[in-house]
Structures are given as structure tokens and as C-alpha cells.
Amino acid sequence: MKKFHYLAAIISALAFTSCLSSGENAKDEATYTYGGTACFNYVIDLETEEANVFDGPNYKFHYDYTNGNIDIEVTNLKVAEDLAQTALRLPTLPFTVDAKAGFYITRDRNITPTNVVNNNYVFDEFDMRSNPLRTIYANGQIGTFPIYVINFTLNSRYAVTTFPVQSTYLGTSYSEEIGEQGTELFKNDSNLMAVIIDYKKLTAIVNVLHTKFGETMPDQAFVIKDLPVQLNEGGYIINPDADTTYPIYDQSNKLIENCSVSNVSAASTLSTGLTVINFNIDLTGLGTKAGYVYGKYKVRTSLNYYGNSSSNNSGSGQN
């Protein structure tokens, strides 16, 4: 069994089971809901090539783990300004388990919902990668951070990506102190970061929940706000002007005096979770604490949904 930094559970064939039904034909099954304010839809009109963003639909997923099937219902689905919200119920679909990637995979083509009349809605393609019970252990606490990556094409016209409002990542950072001669590159595998997207303002927040930029540096946590974000069908890009400087805040939203970040950039691919978040950070405003003298650092990261496999990190996963 490998160990994964922070990760308490990756995937096993029945890792997500929440209900074992009784009776002669007992089966493992579970129902999850997702949507509303937790997500939004990025829609490309394939006829006009126009992209629009709409409030999140609501999904209901019923997994039958015994038979490898899933039932999916979606309500409050809107894909165009001139179309009303609709509710669609897909026929029972098979799913597979990709244990290496950490996903249940649901993928099919030419799907007619069971509740429509005259076949007026057809999913030309439907693709979902999910882990409803991804569990992250950090700082002595355990939390569940579901993953749902949903893409579909509706009526051969609307290419839809359901974006999470918040995505949480783990992984590695590489940092070096700016302006210090002979500074060695410091590698840190203990990173926990989140990106929160305001899809109406097209801005993002980078919440650095756990990191450090030197071997003896105390653990750091801070928030960067009001970053411009660009969306596309596969993910997002954060790329403000390099010379723009942003203040940073602590986890209680209090300004961290005389500290800032610049050269901020980020990019993420939803389907894999592969994400980079890079920045320069000035922590000289912290002065000296616990014998550590804070400086300025150039930081580069390599993150994903599950972090890096190693033999000596906390948390464990099944492979």
C-alpha cells in the first residue's frame, strides 16, 4: 500500500459505498447530490461559437456498486439565454473504476433522457469523472472534498462543462529566496491549496491552506483575492499582469500587514486536476518569528487532486 500526503482515501472498488440494502438481493448502493451554488455551467454554443456562463444545475447520482451502474438526474439545467431551465433524467448507465487516476468513469454517447417527449433532448456525448468521497487529512482534521468533472454535448449544439466553484489541490512546491546569494531550491511536498471562482465577476481567490518556503520556516497559510480568471471548456487560467501586486490575508480575512504577492499565475485542467499555482511572495513584513527571519520567495507548484505518492508522508490510500 502506498502512502499519500494528506490523502486518507483514494479509490477501491467499493470505497464510496454508503448503504448496503437488505434482503435476498442485497446490493451496495449510494446516492449523492451535487450542484447549486457549488458549481456553474460553462457553455459553448457550437453554432455561434459564443461562450456563456450559467448558474449551477442540480445533480443527483445513484450508484449501484454491485452491478456497476449509475442513475443520473439533472434539474435547473440552462444552456442558453433563450431556453428555459429544464430537468433531464438519463437512463441507467454503466461506470468503470480507474483506480490509478482515482475516479469513477461514466461515459456514453447518443443518450436520450427517459423523461423527454419526441426526443427533443439528446446527449450526443456524456462524460463524468467522479470521486464523491475524496477524503483529505490535514492538520489533524479530516474533510470530504468530492470531485465531479462533468462534460456533455446537448442536441449537437451546446458543449457544456460543469465547473466546481471551489477546487482543492495537493502537491509539491519549489521555492527559493529572492536576493539571497547561494540560496538552494527548497522542495516541499506538504501543500494544500484551493481555488475559488466567482463566475459572475470572473475573478478567483487562491487560498493557500498549508505550505512553507524553507526547511525551518513555520507553516504558512494565506489568501490572495480578486485575481482575474479566464475559463475554457477544459479548465481555467489565472494570468494577471506580472507587475500587479496583491495584498494577502489570513484565514480570518485579516490583512497581513506589509506582505504581498506578485507575478501570480495559475492554470488547471479539470479532467485530471493537474494544476500549477505560481507567485512571488514578500513576507518581510512578518519580521522574525520563532527565530526565523522572513524574506522574499519565488514559488512554483505542481498540484493535483491527490498529491504525491511517497513512503513517509501522512495519510494513506489504496492502490
Coordinates of C-alpha atoms in Angstrom, one line a residue:
M1 CA 0.0 0.0 0.0
K2 CA 1.3 3.4 -1.0
K3 CA 1.0 6.4 1.2
F4 CA -0.3 9.7 0.0
H5 CA 0.4 13.1 1.6
Y6 CA -2.8 14.3 3.2
L7 CA -4.9 11.8 1.3
A8 CA -6.9 9.5 3.5
A9 CA -8.7 7.5 0.8
I10 CA -8.2 7.4 -3.0
I11 CA -10.3 4.6 -4.5
S12 CA -11.1 1.0 -4.1
A13 CA -13.9 -0.8 -6.0
L14 CA -16.4 -0.2 -3.2
A15 CA -14.7 2.7 -1.4
F16 CA -17.7 5.0 -1.8
T17 CA -20.4 2.6 -0.6
S18 CA -22.8 4.3 1.9
C19 CA -25.7 1.8 2.0
L20 CA -25.9 -1.9 1.9
S21 CA -29.5 -2.9 1.2
S22 CA -31.1 -5.8 2.9
G23 CA -32.9 -8.9 1.6
E24 CA -32.1 -11.8 -0.7
N25 CA -30.8 -9.5 -3.5
A26 CA -28.8 -7.1 -1.3
K27 CA -26.5 -4.7 -3.1
D28 CA -24.1 -1.9 -2.4
E29 CA -25.5 1.4 -3.5
A30 CA -25.3 5.1 -2.6
T31 CA -26.9 8.4 -3.6
Y32 CA -25.1 11.7 -3.8
T33 CA -26.3 15.2 -4.7
Y34 CA -24.2 18.0 -6.2
G35 CA -24.8 21.4 -7.7
G36 CA -26.5 24.7 -7.0
T37 CA -24.1 27.2 -5.5
A38 CA -21.3 24.6 -5.6
C39 CA -20.9 24.7 -9.4
F40 CA -21.7 26.5 -12.6
N41 CA -22.0 25.7 -16.2
Y42 CA -19.7 27.0 -18.9
V43 CA -21.5 26.5 -22.2
I44 CA -20.2 27.0 -25.8
D45 CA -22.8 27.4 -28.5
L46 CA -21.3 25.3 -31.3
E47 CA -23.3 27.2 -33.9
T48 CA -22.3 30.7 -32.9
E49 CA -19.0 29.8 -31.1
E50 CA -20.3 32.1 -28.2
A51 CA -19.4 31.1 -24.7
N52 CA -21.7 31.8 -21.7
V53 CA -21.8 31.0 -18.0
F54 CA -25.0 29.9 -16.2
D55 CA -25.8 29.2 -12.6
G56 CA -25.2 25.7 -11.5
P57 CA -27.7 22.9 -12.1
N58 CA -28.5 20.3 -9.5
Y59 CA -27.4 16.7 -10.0
K60 CA -28.5 13.5 -8.3
F61 CA -26.3 10.4 -8.7
H62 CA -27.4 7.0 -7.6
Y63 CA -24.5 4.5 -7.7
D64 CA -25.3 0.7 -7.8
Y65 CA -21.8 -0.6 -7.0
T66 CA -22.9 -4.2 -7.2
N67 CA -23.8 -4.0 -10.8
G68 CA -21.6 -1.1 -11.9
N69 CA -24.4 1.2 -12.9
I70 CA -25.4 4.8 -12.2
D71 CA -28.6 6.7 -12.5
I72 CA -28.3 10.5 -13.1
E73 CA -30.9 13.2 -12.8
V74 CA -30.2 16.9 -13.5
T75 CA -32.5 19.8 -12.7
N76 CA -32.4 23.5 -13.2
L77 CA -30.3 23.0 -16.3
K78 CA -29.9 26.0 -18.5
V79 CA -27.7 26.1 -21.6
A80 CA -28.8 29.2 -23.5
E81 CA -30.4 32.6 -22.6
D82 CA -33.4 31.9 -24.8
L83 CA -34.1 28.5 -23.4
A84 CA -35.8 27.8 -20.1
Q85 CA -34.3 25.7 -17.4
T86 CA -35.1 22.0 -17.8
A87 CA -34.9 18.7 -15.9
L88 CA -33.5 15.6 -17.6
R89 CA -33.3 12.0 -16.3
L90 CA -30.7 9.8 -18.0
P91 CA -31.2 6.1 -18.5
T92 CA -29.2 3.8 -16.3
L93 CA -25.6 4.0 -17.5
P94 CA -22.5 1.7 -16.7
F95 CA -19.5 3.1 -14.9
T96 CA -15.9 1.8 -14.6
V97 CA -13.3 2.4 -11.9
D98 CA -9.9 4.0 -12.8
A99 CA -8.1 3.3 -9.5
K100 CA -4.8 4.7 -10.8
A101 CA -6.4 8.1 -11.6
G102 CA -8.7 8.0 -8.6
F103 CA -12.1 8.2 -10.5
Y104 CA -15.3 6.5 -11.3
I105 CA -15.7 7.0 -15.1
T106 CA -19.2 7.3 -16.7
R107 CA -19.0 7.8 -20.5
D108 CA -21.6 7.2 -23.2
R109 CA -22.9 8.6 -26.5
N110 CA -26.3 9.4 -28.1
I111 CA -28.3 9.2 -24.9
T112 CA -31.9 10.1 -24.9
P113 CA -33.3 11.1 -21.5
T114 CA -36.2 9.0 -20.2
N115 CA -38.4 11.9 -19.4
V116 CA -38.4 13.8 -22.7
V117 CA -41.1 13.9 -25.4
N118 CA -40.3 13.4 -29.1
N119 CA -36.6 13.1 -28.4
N120 CA -36.3 16.9 -28.2
Y121 CA -33.2 16.5 -26.0
V122 CA -30.2 14.2 -26.8
F123 CA -26.9 13.9 -25.1
D124 CA -24.6 13.4 -28.0
E125 CA -21.7 12.8 -25.6
F126 CA -21.7 12.5 -21.8
D127 CA -18.5 12.2 -19.8
M128 CA -18.2 12.3 -16.0
R129 CA -15.2 11.6 -13.8
S130 CA -16.1 11.5 -10.1
N131 CA -15.0 10.7 -6.6
P132 CA -17.9 11.5 -4.3
L133 CA -16.0 10.7 -1.1
R134 CA -12.5 12.1 -1.7
T135 CA -11.1 12.5 1.8
I136 CA -8.3 14.8 2.8
Y137 CA -6.4 14.6 6.1
A138 CA -4.6 17.8 7.1
N139 CA -3.5 19.5 10.3
G140 CA -5.2 16.8 12.4
Q141 CA -8.6 17.2 10.7
I142 CA -10.4 15.1 8.1
G143 CA -12.7 16.6 5.5
T144 CA -14.6 15.3 2.4
F145 CA -14.0 17.1 -0.8
P146 CA -16.0 15.5 -3.6
I147 CA -14.8 15.6 -7.2
Y148 CA -17.3 15.8 -10.1
V149 CA -15.9 16.6 -13.5
I150 CA -18.9 16.7 -15.9
N151 CA -18.8 17.4 -19.7
F152 CA -21.5 16.8 -22.2
T153 CA -22.8 17.9 -25.6
L154 CA -26.5 18.5 -25.8
N155 CA -28.5 18.5 -29.1
S156 CA -25.3 18.7 -31.2
R157 CA -25.2 22.4 -30.3
Y158 CA -24.3 23.1 -26.7
A159 CA -20.9 21.9 -25.3
V160 CA -21.3 22.0 -21.5
T161 CA -18.6 21.9 -18.8
T162 CA -19.8 21.9 -15.2
F163 CA -17.2 23.7 -13.2
P164 CA -16.8 23.4 -9.4
V165 CA -16.8 26.8 -7.7
Q166 CA -14.1 25.5 -5.4
S167 CA -11.3 23.1 -6.3
T168 CA -8.9 21.7 -3.7
Y169 CA -5.4 20.5 -4.6
L170 CA -2.4 18.9 -3.0
G171 CA 1.2 18.5 -4.2
T172 CA 4.6 19.9 -4.3
S173 CA 6.1 23.4 -4.3
Y174 CA 9.6 24.6 -5.2
S175 CA 10.8 27.9 -3.7
E176 CA 13.9 29.9 -3.4
E177 CA 14.7 33.1 -1.5
I178 CA 14.9 36.1 -3.8
G179 CA 18.0 38.3 -3.5
E180 CA 20.0 35.8 -1.3
Q181 CA 23.2 34.5 -2.9
G182 CA 23.6 30.8 -3.0
T183 CA 20.0 30.1 -1.9
E184 CA 19.1 26.4 -2.7
L185 CA 15.8 25.4 -4.2
F186 CA 13.6 24.1 -1.4
K187 CA 11.1 21.3 -2.2
N188 CA 8.0 20.9 -0.1
D189 CA 5.5 18.1 -0.5
S190 CA 3.2 19.4 2.2
N191 CA 1.0 21.8 0.2
L192 CA -2.8 22.2 0.4
M193 CA -4.3 24.9 -1.8
A194 CA -7.8 25.8 -3.0
V195 CA -9.0 28.0 -5.9
I196 CA -12.5 29.6 -5.6
I197 CA -14.0 31.1 -8.7
D198 CA -16.6 33.9 -8.8
Y199 CA -18.1 33.0 -12.2
K200 CA -20.2 36.2 -12.3
K201 CA -17.3 38.6 -11.7
L202 CA -14.8 36.3 -13.4
T203 CA -12.4 36.6 -10.5
A204 CA -10.7 34.0 -8.4
I205 CA -9.4 33.5 -4.9
V206 CA -6.3 31.4 -4.2
N207 CA -6.5 30.0 -0.7
V208 CA -3.1 28.6 0.4
L209 CA -4.1 26.5 3.4
H210 CA -0.8 24.8 4.2
T211 CA 2.7 25.5 2.8
K212 CA 6.2 26.7 3.7
F213 CA 9.2 28.0 1.7
G214 CA 12.1 26.9 3.8
E215 CA 13.1 23.9 5.9
T216 CA 12.8 25.7 9.3
M217 CA 10.0 28.1 8.3
P218 CA 6.8 27.7 10.3
D219 CA 3.8 26.5 8.3
Q220 CA 2.1 29.3 6.4
A221 CA -1.5 30.0 5.3
F222 CA -2.8 33.0 3.4
V223 CA -5.3 34.1 0.9
I224 CA -4.9 36.0 -2.4
K225 CA -8.1 37.8 -3.6
D226 CA -9.5 39.4 -6.8
L227 CA -7.4 37.6 -9.4
P228 CA -8.8 37.7 -12.9
V229 CA -9.7 34.3 -14.2
Q230 CA -10.3 33.0 -17.8
L231 CA -12.5 30.0 -18.3
N232 CA -12.4 27.5 -21.1
E233 CA -14.0 24.1 -21.8
G234 CA -11.2 22.3 -20.1
G235 CA -10.3 24.4 -17.1
Y236 CA -9.2 27.9 -16.2
I237 CA -6.2 30.2 -16.4
I238 CA -5.2 33.0 -13.9
N239 CA -2.8 35.3 -15.5
P240 CA -2.9 39.0 -14.3
D241 CA -0.2 41.5 -15.3
A242 CA 3.1 40.3 -13.9
D243 CA 3.8 43.5 -12.1
T244 CA 0.5 43.6 -10.4
T245 CA 0.9 43.3 -6.6
Y246 CA -1.8 41.8 -4.4
P247 CA -2.1 42.0 -0.6
I248 CA -2.5 38.8 1.3
Y249 CA -4.9 37.9 4.1
D250 CA -5.0 35.4 6.8
Q251 CA -7.7 32.7 7.2
S252 CA -9.9 35.0 9.2
N253 CA -9.8 37.6 6.3
K254 CA -7.5 39.9 8.2
L255 CA -4.9 41.8 6.2
I256 CA -1.3 40.5 6.8
E257 CA 0.4 43.8 7.1
N258 CA 3.4 44.7 4.8
C259 CA 3.2 41.4 2.9
S260 CA 2.2 40.8 -0.7
V261 CA 2.4 38.6 -3.8
S262 CA 3.2 39.4 -7.4
N263 CA 3.9 37.5 -10.6
V264 CA 0.8 35.4 -9.9
S265 CA -0.2 32.8 -12.5
A266 CA -2.2 29.6 -12.4
A267 CA -3.6 27.1 -14.7
S268 CA -5.7 24.0 -14.2
T269 CA -7.1 21.1 -16.2
L270 CA -10.4 19.8 -14.7
S271 CA -10.3 16.3 -16.1
T272 CA -7.0 15.4 -14.4
G273 CA -6.7 18.1 -11.7
L274 CA -3.2 18.9 -12.9
T275 CA -2.6 22.5 -11.7
V276 CA 0.1 25.0 -11.3
I277 CA 0.0 28.0 -9.0
N278 CA 3.0 30.2 -9.2
F279 CA 3.8 33.5 -7.4
N280 CA 6.5 35.7 -5.8
I281 CA 5.8 36.4 -2.2
D282 CA 7.2 39.1 0.1
L283 CA 6.9 38.0 3.8
T284 CA 9.4 40.5 5.2
G285 CA 6.5 42.2 7.0
L286 CA 6.4 39.3 9.3
G287 CA 9.9 40.2 10.6
T288 CA 11.4 37.5 12.8
K289 CA 9.3 34.9 14.5
A290 CA 10.4 31.9 16.5
G291 CA 14.0 32.6 15.3
Y292 CA 13.0 32.6 11.6
V293 CA 13.8 35.6 9.6
Y294 CA 11.2 36.0 6.8
G295 CA 12.2 37.1 3.3
K296 CA 11.0 37.2 -0.3
Y297 CA 10.5 34.0 -2.2
K298 CA 9.9 32.8 -5.7
V299 CA 7.4 29.9 -5.6
R300 CA 6.4 27.3 -8.2
T301 CA 4.0 24.5 -7.6
S302 CA 2.9 21.2 -9.1
L303 CA -0.5 20.2 -7.8
N304 CA -3.4 17.7 -8.5
Y305 CA -6.4 16.2 -6.8
Y306 CA -4.5 13.6 -4.8
G307 CA -1.0 14.9 -4.1
N308 CA 2.3 13.0 -4.4
S309 CA 2.9 9.4 -3.5
S310 CA 5.7 8.8 -1.1
S311 CA 6.8 6.4 1.6
N312 CA 6.9 8.8 4.6
N313 CA 4.0 11.2 4.4
S314 CA 0.9 11.3 6.4
G315 CA -2.4 9.7 5.3
S316 CA -2.9 6.6 3.3
G317 CA -4.6 5.4 0.2
Q318 CA -5.5 2.2 -1.6
N319 CA -4.0 1.5 -4.9

